[in-house]
Coordinates of C-alpha atoms in Angstrom, one line a residue:
X1 CA 121.6 43.5 85.4
X2 CA 124.2 44.9 87.7
X3 CA 124.5 48.0 85.5
X4 CA 120.8 48.5 85.5
X5 CA 120.6 48.3 89.3
X6 CA 123.6 50.7 89.6
X7 CA 121.9 53.2 87.2
X8 CA 118.6 53.0 89.1
X9 CA 120.4 53.6 92.4
X10 CA 122.3 56.7 91.0
X11 CA 119.0 58.1 89.5
X12 CA 117.2 57.7 92.8
X13 CA 120.0 59.4 94.7
X14 CA 120.1 62.3 92.2
X15 CA 116.3 62.7 92.4
X16 CA 116.4 62.6 96.2
X17 CA 119.2 65.1 96.3
X18 CA 117.5 67.5 93.9
X19 CA 114.2 67.2 95.7
X20 CA 115.8 67.9 99.1
X21 CA 117.7 70.9 97.7
X22 CA 114.4 72.3 96.2
X23 CA 112.5 72.0 99.4
X24 CA 112.8 75.2 101.4
X25 CA 112.4 75.2 105.2
X26 CA 109.2 77.1 106.1
X27 CA 109.0 79.9 108.5
X28 CA 109.2 79.0 112.2
X29 CA 105.7 79.2 113.8
X30 CA 107.2 79.3 117.2
X31 CA 108.9 82.7 116.8
X32 CA 107.2 85.8 118.2
X33 CA 105.5 87.9 115.5
X34 CA 104.7 91.6 115.6
X35 CA 101.0 91.0 114.9
X36 CA 99.1 87.7 114.6
X37 CA 95.6 87.4 112.9
X38 CA 94.0 84.3 114.1
X39 CA 91.2 82.0 112.7
X40 CA 90.3 84.3 109.8
X41 CA 89.1 83.3 106.4
X42 CA 92.2 84.1 104.4
X43 CA 91.4 85.0 100.7
X44 CA 94.2 85.5 98.2
X45 CA 93.0 86.6 94.8
X46 CA 96.2 85.7 92.9
X47 CA 96.1 82.0 93.9
X48 CA 92.4 81.8 94.7
X49 CA 93.3 80.4 98.1
X50 CA 90.3 80.5 100.4
X51 CA 90.7 78.8 103.8
X52 CA 90.8 79.3 107.6
X53 CA 94.3 80.1 108.6
X54 CA 96.5 82.1 111.1
X55 CA 98.6 84.9 109.7
X56 CA 101.8 86.2 111.3
X57 CA 103.2 89.6 110.5
X58 CA 106.8 90.6 111.1
X59 CA 108.9 93.6 110.0
X60 CA 106.1 94.9 107.7
X61 CA 105.7 91.6 105.8
X62 CA 103.4 88.6 105.9
X63 CA 105.8 86.1 107.6
X64 CA 103.6 83.1 107.9
X65 CA 100.2 81.7 106.9
X66 CA 99.6 78.5 108.8
X67 CA 97.2 76.2 110.6
X68 CA 99.6 76.0 113.5
X69 CA 99.2 78.0 116.7
X70 CA 101.2 81.3 116.6
X71 CA 101.7 84.2 119.0
X72 CA 102.7 87.8 118.7
X73 CA 103.0 91.1 120.4
X74 CA 99.5 92.0 119.2
X75 CA 96.7 89.6 118.5
X76 CA 93.7 90.1 116.3
X77 CA 90.8 87.6 116.5
X78 CA 89.5 87.3 113.0
X79 CA 87.0 84.5 113.6
X80 CA 84.0 84.9 111.2
X81 CA 86.0 87.6 109.3
X82 CA 87.7 87.6 105.9
X83 CA 91.5 88.4 105.9
X84 CA 92.1 90.1 102.5
X85 CA 94.8 92.2 100.8
X86 CA 94.6 95.9 101.6
X87 CA 92.5 97.7 99.1
X88 CA 94.2 99.9 96.4
X89 CA 92.9 103.0 94.7
X90 CA 94.4 104.7 91.7
X91 CA 91.7 107.4 91.6
X92 CA 91.5 109.0 95.0
X93 CA 91.9 112.8 94.7
X94 CA 91.9 113.6 98.4
X95 CA 95.3 114.0 100.0
X96 CA 94.3 115.6 103.3
X97 CA 94.6 113.7 106.6
X98 CA 90.8 113.7 107.4
X99 CA 89.8 112.3 104.0
X100 CA 92.5 109.7 104.3
X101 CA 91.3 108.8 107.7
X102 CA 87.8 108.2 106.3
X103 CA 89.3 106.1 103.5
X104 CA 91.0 103.8 106.1
X105 CA 87.6 103.0 107.6
X106 CA 86.8 101.8 104.1
X107 CA 89.8 99.4 104.0
X108 CA 92.0 101.6 101.7
X109 CA 95.7 100.9 102.4
X110 CA 97.2 102.5 99.2
X111 CA 95.8 105.8 98.0
X112 CA 96.9 107.3 94.7
X113 CA 95.7 109.8 92.1
X114 CA 96.3 108.8 88.5
X115 CA 93.6 110.9 86.9
X116 CA 94.6 114.3 88.2
X117 CA 97.8 114.4 90.2
X118 CA 100.2 117.1 91.3
X119 CA 102.2 119.9 89.7
X120 CA 105.3 119.9 91.8
X121 CA 106.1 116.2 92.3
X122 CA 109.2 116.7 94.5
X123 CA 107.2 119.0 96.8
X124 CA 104.2 116.7 97.0
X125 CA 106.2 113.7 98.1
X126 CA 108.2 115.7 100.5
X127 CA 105.1 117.1 102.2
X128 CA 103.6 113.6 102.5
X129 CA 106.6 111.9 104.1
X130 CA 106.0 110.7 107.6
X131 CA 102.5 112.3 107.7
X132 CA 100.5 109.8 105.7
X133 CA 98.7 106.9 107.2
X134 CA 98.3 104.8 104.0
X135 CA 100.7 104.2 101.2
X136 CA 100.7 107.1 98.7
X137 CA 101.6 107.9 95.1
X138 CA 101.0 110.6 92.5
X139 CA 101.2 111.3 88.8
X140 CA 102.2 114.7 87.3
X141 CA 99.1 116.6 86.2
X142 CA 99.0 118.0 82.7
X143 CA 96.3 120.5 83.7
X144 CA 98.5 122.2 86.2
X145 CA 101.4 122.4 83.6
X146 CA 99.0 124.0 81.2
X147 CA 97.6 126.4 83.8
X148 CA 101.1 127.5 84.9
X149 CA 102.2 128.3 81.3
X150 CA 98.9 129.6 79.9
X151 CA 97.3 131.3 83.0
X152 CA 100.4 132.3 85.1
X153 CA 102.3 130.7 87.9
X154 CA 100.5 132.7 90.5
X155 CA 97.2 131.0 89.6
X156 CA 98.5 127.6 90.6
X157 CA 100.7 128.7 93.6
X158 CA 98.7 126.7 96.1
X159 CA 97.1 124.1 93.8
X160 CA 99.5 121.2 94.2
X161 CA 96.9 118.6 94.5
X162 CA 93.3 117.8 93.4
X163 CA 92.0 119.5 96.6
X164 CA 93.5 122.7 95.1
X165 CA 92.4 122.1 91.6
X166 CA 88.9 123.4 92.2
X167 CA 90.0 126.8 93.5
X168 CA 92.4 126.9 90.5
X169 CA 89.4 126.6 88.2
X170 CA 87.7 129.6 89.9
X171 CA 90.8 131.7 90.0
X172 CA 91.7 131.0 86.4
X173 CA 88.2 131.8 85.2
X174 CA 88.1 135.1 87.2
X175 CA 91.6 136.1 85.9
X176 CA 90.7 135.3 82.3
X177 CA 87.4 137.2 82.6
X178 CA 89.3 140.3 83.7
X179 CA 91.6 140.0 80.7
X180 CA 88.7 139.4 78.3
X181 CA 89.7 135.9 77.4
X182 CA 88.9 132.2 78.1
X183 CA 90.8 130.3 80.8
X184 CA 94.1 129.1 79.3
X185 CA 94.3 125.8 81.1
X186 CA 91.1 124.5 79.4
X187 CA 90.6 126.5 76.2
X188 CA 93.9 127.8 74.8
X189 CA 95.8 126.1 72.0
X190 CA 99.5 126.6 72.8
X191 CA 102.1 127.7 70.3
X192 CA 105.4 125.8 70.0
X193 CA 107.1 127.8 72.8
X194 CA 104.2 127.4 75.2
X195 CA 103.8 123.7 74.5
X196 CA 107.5 123.1 74.9
X197 CA 107.2 124.7 78.4
X198 CA 104.2 122.6 79.2
X199 CA 105.9 119.4 78.2
X200 CA 109.0 120.5 80.1
X201 CA 107.0 120.7 83.3
X202 CA 105.5 117.2 82.6
X203 CA 109.0 115.9 81.9
X204 CA 110.3 117.3 85.2
X205 CA 107.5 115.6 87.1
X206 CA 108.4 112.3 85.5
X207 CA 112.1 112.9 86.2
X208 CA 111.2 113.5 89.9
X209 CA 109.6 110.0 90.1
X210 CA 105.9 110.6 89.2
X211 CA 104.0 107.4 88.5
X212 CA 102.8 108.7 85.2
X213 CA 100.9 111.5 83.5
X214 CA 97.4 112.5 84.4
X215 CA 95.5 114.0 81.4
X216 CA 91.9 114.9 82.2
X217 CA 91.3 116.0 78.6
X218 CA 87.6 115.7 79.1
X219 CA 87.9 119.0 81.0
X220 CA 90.1 120.6 78.3
X221 CA 88.4 119.5 75.1
X222 CA 88.6 123.0 73.5
X223 CA 92.3 123.5 74.4
X224 CA 94.0 120.1 74.0
X225 CA 94.3 118.9 70.5
X226 CA 94.7 115.2 69.5
X227 CA 98.4 116.1 68.8
X228 CA 99.0 117.5 72.2
X229 CA 97.3 114.5 73.9
X230 CA 99.5 112.2 71.9
X231 CA 102.6 114.1 73.1
X232 CA 101.5 113.6 76.7
X233 CA 101.3 109.9 76.2
X234 CA 104.6 109.9 74.2
X235 CA 106.3 111.7 77.1
X236 CA 105.1 109.1 79.6
X237 CA 106.1 106.3 77.2
X238 CA 109.7 107.5 77.2
X239 CA 109.8 106.6 80.9
X240 CA 107.7 103.5 80.4
X241 CA 105.0 105.0 82.6
X242 CA 101.2 105.1 82.7
X243 CA 99.0 107.7 81.0
X244 CA 95.7 108.1 82.7
X245 CA 92.7 110.1 81.3
X246 CA 89.3 111.3 81.9
X247 CA 88.8 110.9 78.2
X248 CA 87.7 113.5 75.7
X249 CA 84.1 112.4 75.2
X250 CA 81.5 110.9 77.5
X251 CA 78.3 111.2 75.6
X252 CA 76.0 108.8 73.9
X253 CA 75.1 110.7 70.7
X254 CA 77.2 110.6 67.5
X255 CA 79.6 111.8 66.4
X256 CA 81.3 112.3 69.8
X257 CA 80.1 109.2 71.6
X258 CA 82.1 108.0 74.5
X259 CA 83.8 105.3 72.6
X260 CA 85.8 107.8 70.5
X261 CA 87.4 109.2 73.6
X262 CA 88.6 105.7 74.6
X263 CA 89.7 104.9 71.1
X264 CA 91.8 108.0 70.8
X265 CA 94.0 107.2 73.8
X266 CA 93.8 103.4 73.2
X267 CA 95.2 103.9 69.6
X268 CA 98.0 106.2 71.0
X269 CA 98.9 103.6 73.7
X270 CA 99.0 100.7 71.1
X271 CA 101.2 102.7 68.7
X272 CA 103.5 103.7 71.5
X273 CA 103.4 100.3 73.2
X274 CA 102.7 102.3 76.4
X275 CA 100.5 101.8 79.5
X276 CA 97.1 103.5 79.5
X277 CA 94.5 103.5 82.3
X278 CA 91.0 104.7 81.3
X279 CA 89.2 106.6 84.1
X280 CA 85.8 105.8 85.5
X281 CA 84.4 103.9 82.5
X282 CA 80.9 103.9 84.2
X283 CA 80.8 107.6 83.7
X284 CA 81.4 107.4 80.0
X285 CA 77.8 106.2 79.6
X286 CA 78.5 103.5 77.1
X287 CA 80.4 101.2 79.4
X288 CA 78.8 98.1 77.8
X289 CA 81.0 98.8 74.7
X290 CA 84.1 100.5 76.1
X291 CA 84.9 97.9 78.8
X292 CA 85.0 94.9 76.3
X293 CA 87.0 97.1 73.9
X294 CA 89.7 97.7 76.4
X295 CA 89.6 94.1 77.6
X296 CA 90.0 92.8 74.1
X297 CA 92.9 95.1 73.4
X298 CA 94.7 93.8 76.5
X299 CA 93.8 90.1 76.3
X300 CA 93.8 89.6 72.5
X301 CA 96.4 92.2 71.3
X302 CA 98.7 92.4 74.3
X303 CA 98.1 96.1 74.8
X304 CA 99.1 97.6 78.2
X305 CA 95.7 98.9 78.9
X306 CA 93.0 98.6 81.5
X307 CA 90.0 100.5 82.9
X308 CA 88.3 101.4 86.1
X309 CA 84.7 101.7 87.5
X310 CA 83.1 102.8 90.7
X311 CA 79.8 101.7 92.2
X312 CA 77.7 104.9 91.9
X313 CA 75.4 106.1 89.2
X314 CA 75.9 109.7 90.1
X315 CA 79.2 111.6 89.3
X316 CA 80.7 114.7 90.9
X317 CA 82.6 117.4 89.1
X318 CA 83.0 121.2 89.1
X319 CA 80.5 123.6 87.6
X320 CA 82.6 124.9 84.7
X321 CA 83.5 121.4 83.4
X322 CA 83.2 121.0 79.6
X323 CA 80.6 118.3 80.1
X324 CA 78.2 120.8 81.7
X325 CA 78.3 123.3 78.9
X326 CA 75.1 123.5 76.8
X327 CA 76.6 121.4 74.0
X328 CA 78.2 118.9 76.5
X329 CA 74.8 118.4 78.2
X330 CA 73.1 117.8 74.9
X331 CA 75.8 115.3 73.9
X332 CA 75.2 113.4 77.2
X333 CA 71.5 113.8 77.0
X334 CA 71.5 115.6 80.4
X335 CA 68.7 117.8 81.6
X336 CA 69.4 120.8 84.0
X337 CA 67.6 118.9 86.7
X338 CA 70.1 116.0 86.4
X339 CA 72.6 118.4 88.1
X340 CA 72.3 119.4 91.8
X341 CA 74.4 121.3 94.3
X342 CA 75.8 119.3 97.1
X343 CA 72.9 120.3 99.3
X344 CA 70.5 118.6 96.8
X345 CA 69.2 121.7 95.1
X346 CA 68.5 120.9 91.5
X347 CA 69.6 123.2 88.7
X348 CA 67.5 125.0 86.2
X349 CA 68.8 127.1 83.2
X350 CA 69.2 130.2 85.3
X351 CA 71.2 128.5 88.0
X352 CA 73.3 126.7 85.3
X353 CA 74.2 130.0 83.6
X354 CA 74.8 131.8 86.9
X355 CA 77.0 129.2 88.6
X356 CA 79.1 128.4 85.6
X357 CA 79.9 132.1 85.2
X358 CA 80.2 133.3 88.8
X359 CA 81.2 130.2 90.8
X360 CA 82.9 127.9 88.2
X361 CA 84.8 125.9 90.9
X362 CA 81.7 124.8 92.7
X363 CA 81.4 121.1 93.3
X364 CA 78.2 119.6 91.9
X365 CA 76.6 116.2 91.5
X366 CA 75.6 114.9 88.1
X367 CA 73.2 111.9 87.8
X368 CA 74.4 110.2 84.6
X369 CA 73.5 106.5 84.8
X370 CA 70.6 104.7 86.5
X371 CA 71.4 103.1 89.9
X372 CA 70.0 99.8 88.7
X373 CA 72.8 99.5 86.3
X374 CA 75.5 99.7 89.0
X375 CA 75.7 95.9 89.6
X376 CA 76.1 95.3 85.8
X377 CA 79.2 97.4 85.3
X378 CA 80.7 96.4 88.6
X379 CA 80.5 92.7 87.5
X380 CA 82.3 93.3 84.2
X381 CA 85.6 91.3 84.0
X382 CA 89.0 92.9 83.9
X383 CA 88.1 96.3 85.4
X384 CA 89.5 97.6 88.7
X385 CA 87.4 99.3 91.4
X386 CA 88.2 102.9 92.3
X387 CA 86.4 105.7 94.2
X388 CA 87.0 108.9 92.3
X389 CA 86.8 110.3 95.9
X390 CA 87.2 114.0 96.4
X391 CA 88.7 115.9 99.3
X392 CA 86.1 116.3 102.0
X393 CA 86.1 120.1 102.5
X394 CA 84.1 122.7 104.3
X395 CA 82.0 125.6 102.7
X396 CA 85.1 127.7 102.4
X397 CA 87.0 125.0 100.5
X398 CA 89.3 124.2 103.4
X399 CA 90.3 120.9 104.8
X400 CA 88.9 119.5 108.1
X401 CA 91.4 118.6 110.9
X402 CA 92.2 114.9 111.3
X403 CA 90.1 114.6 114.5
X404 CA 87.0 116.2 113.1
X405 CA 83.7 114.4 113.6
X406 CA 82.4 112.3 110.7
X407 CA 78.9 113.7 110.9
X408 CA 77.9 116.9 109.2
X409 CA 80.0 116.6 106.1
X410 CA 78.3 117.0 102.7
X411 CA 80.0 115.4 99.8
X412 CA 79.6 112.5 97.3
X413 CA 79.3 109.3 99.3
X414 CA 82.0 107.6 97.2
X415 CA 84.6 109.6 99.2
X416 CA 83.8 107.4 102.2
X417 CA 81.9 104.2 101.2
X418 CA 83.1 102.8 97.9
X419 CA 84.7 99.5 98.9
X420 CA 82.2 98.7 101.6
X421 CA 79.4 99.3 99.1
X422 CA 81.0 96.8 96.7
X423 CA 81.2 94.2 99.4
X424 CA 77.5 94.9 100.4
X425 CA 76.5 94.6 96.7
X426 CA 78.2 91.2 96.6
X427 CA 76.2 90.1 99.6
X428 CA 72.8 91.6 98.5
X429 CA 72.9 91.6 94.7
X430 CA 75.2 88.6 94.2
X431 CA 76.4 90.3 91.1
X432 CA 79.9 88.7 91.4
X433 CA 81.8 86.4 93.7
X434 CA 83.5 87.7 96.8
X435 CA 86.9 86.7 95.5
X436 CA 86.3 88.6 92.2
X437 CA 85.3 91.7 94.2
X438 CA 88.4 91.5 96.4
X439 CA 90.6 91.0 93.3
X440 CA 89.2 94.1 91.6
X441 CA 89.9 96.2 94.7
X442 CA 93.4 94.8 95.4
X443 CA 95.2 92.2 93.3
X444 CA 94.2 93.4 89.8
X445 CA 95.5 96.9 90.7
X446 CA 98.8 95.4 91.7
X447 CA 99.0 93.1 88.7
X448 CA 98.3 95.8 86.2
X449 CA 100.5 98.5 87.9
X450 CA 103.3 96.0 88.4
X451 CA 103.3 94.1 85.1
X452 CA 101.9 96.8 82.7
X453 CA 102.9 100.0 84.5
X454 CA 106.3 98.8 85.6
X455 CA 105.9 100.0 89.2
X456 CA 108.1 97.6 91.3
X457 CA 106.4 98.2 94.6
X458 CA 103.3 96.5 93.4
X459 CA 105.0 93.1 92.9
X460 CA 104.5 92.7 96.7
X461 CA 101.1 94.2 97.2
X462 CA 97.5 93.1 96.6
X463 CA 98.2 89.5 97.8
X464 CA 97.9 87.5 101.0
X465 CA 101.0 85.3 100.7
X466 CA 104.1 84.8 102.7
X467 CA 106.7 87.4 101.8
X468 CA 104.2 90.0 100.6
X469 CA 103.7 93.5 102.2
X470 CA 101.5 93.3 105.3
X471 CA 98.8 95.6 103.9
X472 CA 95.8 93.8 105.2
X473 CA 92.0 94.3 105.6
X474 CA 89.9 92.3 108.1
X475 CA 86.2 92.6 107.4
X476 CA 82.9 90.8 108.3
X477 CA 81.3 89.7 105.0
X478 CA 77.9 89.4 106.7
X479 CA 77.8 92.9 108.1
X480 CA 80.2 95.1 106.1
X481 CA 78.4 98.1 104.6
X482 CA 78.7 101.7 103.4
X483 CA 76.9 104.3 105.5
X484 CA 77.7 107.5 103.5
X485 CA 74.8 108.9 101.4
X486 CA 74.0 111.9 99.1
X487 CA 72.0 113.4 102.0
X488 CA 73.2 116.7 103.5
X489 CA 75.7 116.0 106.3
X490 CA 75.9 112.3 105.5
X491 CA 78.7 112.2 102.9
X492 CA 81.6 111.2 105.2
X493 CA 79.9 108.7 107.5
X494 CA 82.4 105.9 107.6
X495 CA 81.9 102.3 106.6
X496 CA 81.3 99.6 109.2
X497 CA 82.2 96.0 109.3
X498 CA 85.9 96.6 108.7
X499 CA 87.3 96.5 112.3
X500 CA 91.0 96.1 111.4
X501 CA 93.3 97.5 108.8
X502 CA 97.1 97.1 108.7
X503 CA 99.5 99.2 106.6
X504 CA 103.0 97.8 106.2
X505 CA 102.4 95.6 109.3
X506 CA 101.2 98.4 111.5
X507 CA 97.6 98.4 112.8
X508 CA 96.0 101.6 111.6
X509 CA 92.4 100.7 112.3
X510 CA 91.7 98.8 115.5
X511 CA 88.2 97.9 116.7
X512 CA 86.9 100.3 114.0
X513 CA 88.8 103.2 115.4
X514 CA 91.6 104.9 113.3
X515 CA 94.8 105.2 115.3
X516 CA 97.0 108.2 114.8
X517 CA 100.0 106.4 113.3
X518 CA 101.6 107.1 110.0
X519 CA 103.2 104.0 108.5
X520 CA 102.4 104.9 104.9
X521 CA 105.3 104.6 102.4
X522 CA 105.7 106.4 99.1
X523 CA 105.0 104.7 95.8
X524 CA 107.4 106.4 93.5
X525 CA 110.0 105.9 90.8
X526 CA 113.6 106.9 91.6
X527 CA 114.6 110.5 90.8
X528 CA 116.6 110.6 87.6
X529 CA 119.6 112.9 86.9
X530 CA 118.3 113.9 83.4
X531 CA 115.0 114.4 81.8
X532 CA 113.9 113.1 78.5
X533 CA 112.3 116.0 76.8
X534 CA 115.0 116.0 74.2
X535 CA 113.7 112.6 73.0
X536 CA 110.5 114.0 71.5
X537 CA 109.7 116.6 68.8
X538 CA 107.2 119.4 69.4
X539 CA 105.7 121.0 66.4
X540 CA 102.1 121.9 67.2
X541 CA 99.9 123.4 64.4
X542 CA 98.0 126.3 65.9
X543 CA 94.9 127.7 64.2
X544 CA 95.4 131.2 62.9
X545 CA 92.1 133.1 62.5
X546 CA 93.8 135.6 60.2
X547 CA 94.8 132.8 57.8
X548 CA 92.4 132.0 55.0

């Protein structure tokens, strides 16, 4: 009996000791915080926490989430508002300050371009440092690598981002026409020497810390073989990084239905055990099949793959895109009148032929899917929400200054209103829960990019938890709405109902006004000493018309 009592006492002491050691002292609510957000409905998509709390921010991090009274140097009254993780976008082409300012009004705290990207990664990050309001990141763009090698370096001299890609299209087409050939970047099959140079430029971008490889093969269907596309993905896989694609096919008619484009890159990703992000699945027209296909590959087979959608039935592209060729339109079952200029003027055959030849870089709108289907694809599980936003530019193709008025800008409304439209759809259409919508715009991005894409910065983003980055959006779920439309002059009207946005603990939007502060940090891999081009073999088979 004595032995039993002794044993019980020792066990109790050990349990008490271990329990005390495992209990960490929480943050002190009596300290002074940099920013406090009081009485808001805190929603964290990772843990599904949903409750009224006070949030204290210090040194760029969420320092405390508590019911206790807290005070700080700056106070935000969030009563009646949701306090959510800052929204993340992997498909925002615009890199100019005015477009980023408009995005901040839509709650976007991390802006990246995985579909397109930049050519000179070192230069791109250097130019963004200290001048960017939100967090920023970029992939290396295969299109610019091809254009540099196949069209000439002078063609891409000032096309280091997606804002410059459209002028590139026009210059490349004009240059090719003078030489009596097709543009190299979209139509030329490279020989071994040329492809080695293309791959070397992609390798250099990855060595410089690019987040992955952007391969908009849907714009280069005549020039990029399945072999070359596989090599893009293989090159990215050598670094363990993401390949992103506007996939090869987008139509609904056999044999080149949209699923084949997804299957092509999905098969490559699974063979390589490499991350793959499929661009704007809603634009592929058969999203009912491709979204479940990708979800099954990830959830049932462990593939490192995911897909994205945006809440608009109309797309935007440039006039010379492959999908707007006569055969491309037939494949997608498009009529000429389904295409319009930004001012709303519908195309006919004459305009189609004229613009594609004489103004190939013109931005146009393409009405692909019916608007009534938008809530359906937005409610699909597993997808992330993006904008596919373009740079908001003037008639000359130049950027607007940061302090330009929002009125009078004509562009696709997704550049300004994507996230607010999703939140409005939740309220009006009830197509999904508010937590699901927030997750698709924040946490799911961070989860996939961190776990599948291996990007360490995302382990502390997309969450409202103590210790996480203080990228925070405060919005009114009853009033938040998008205001940008397809109408002339209405494309950049900012969203409303999002009065406060914090980036790395700094208030960037206050009382619905964007402050001129630049707390954005780079999302980037470390620069490596040596590239990895020597780890892949390059042996393209080029068609020789003289060979029988």
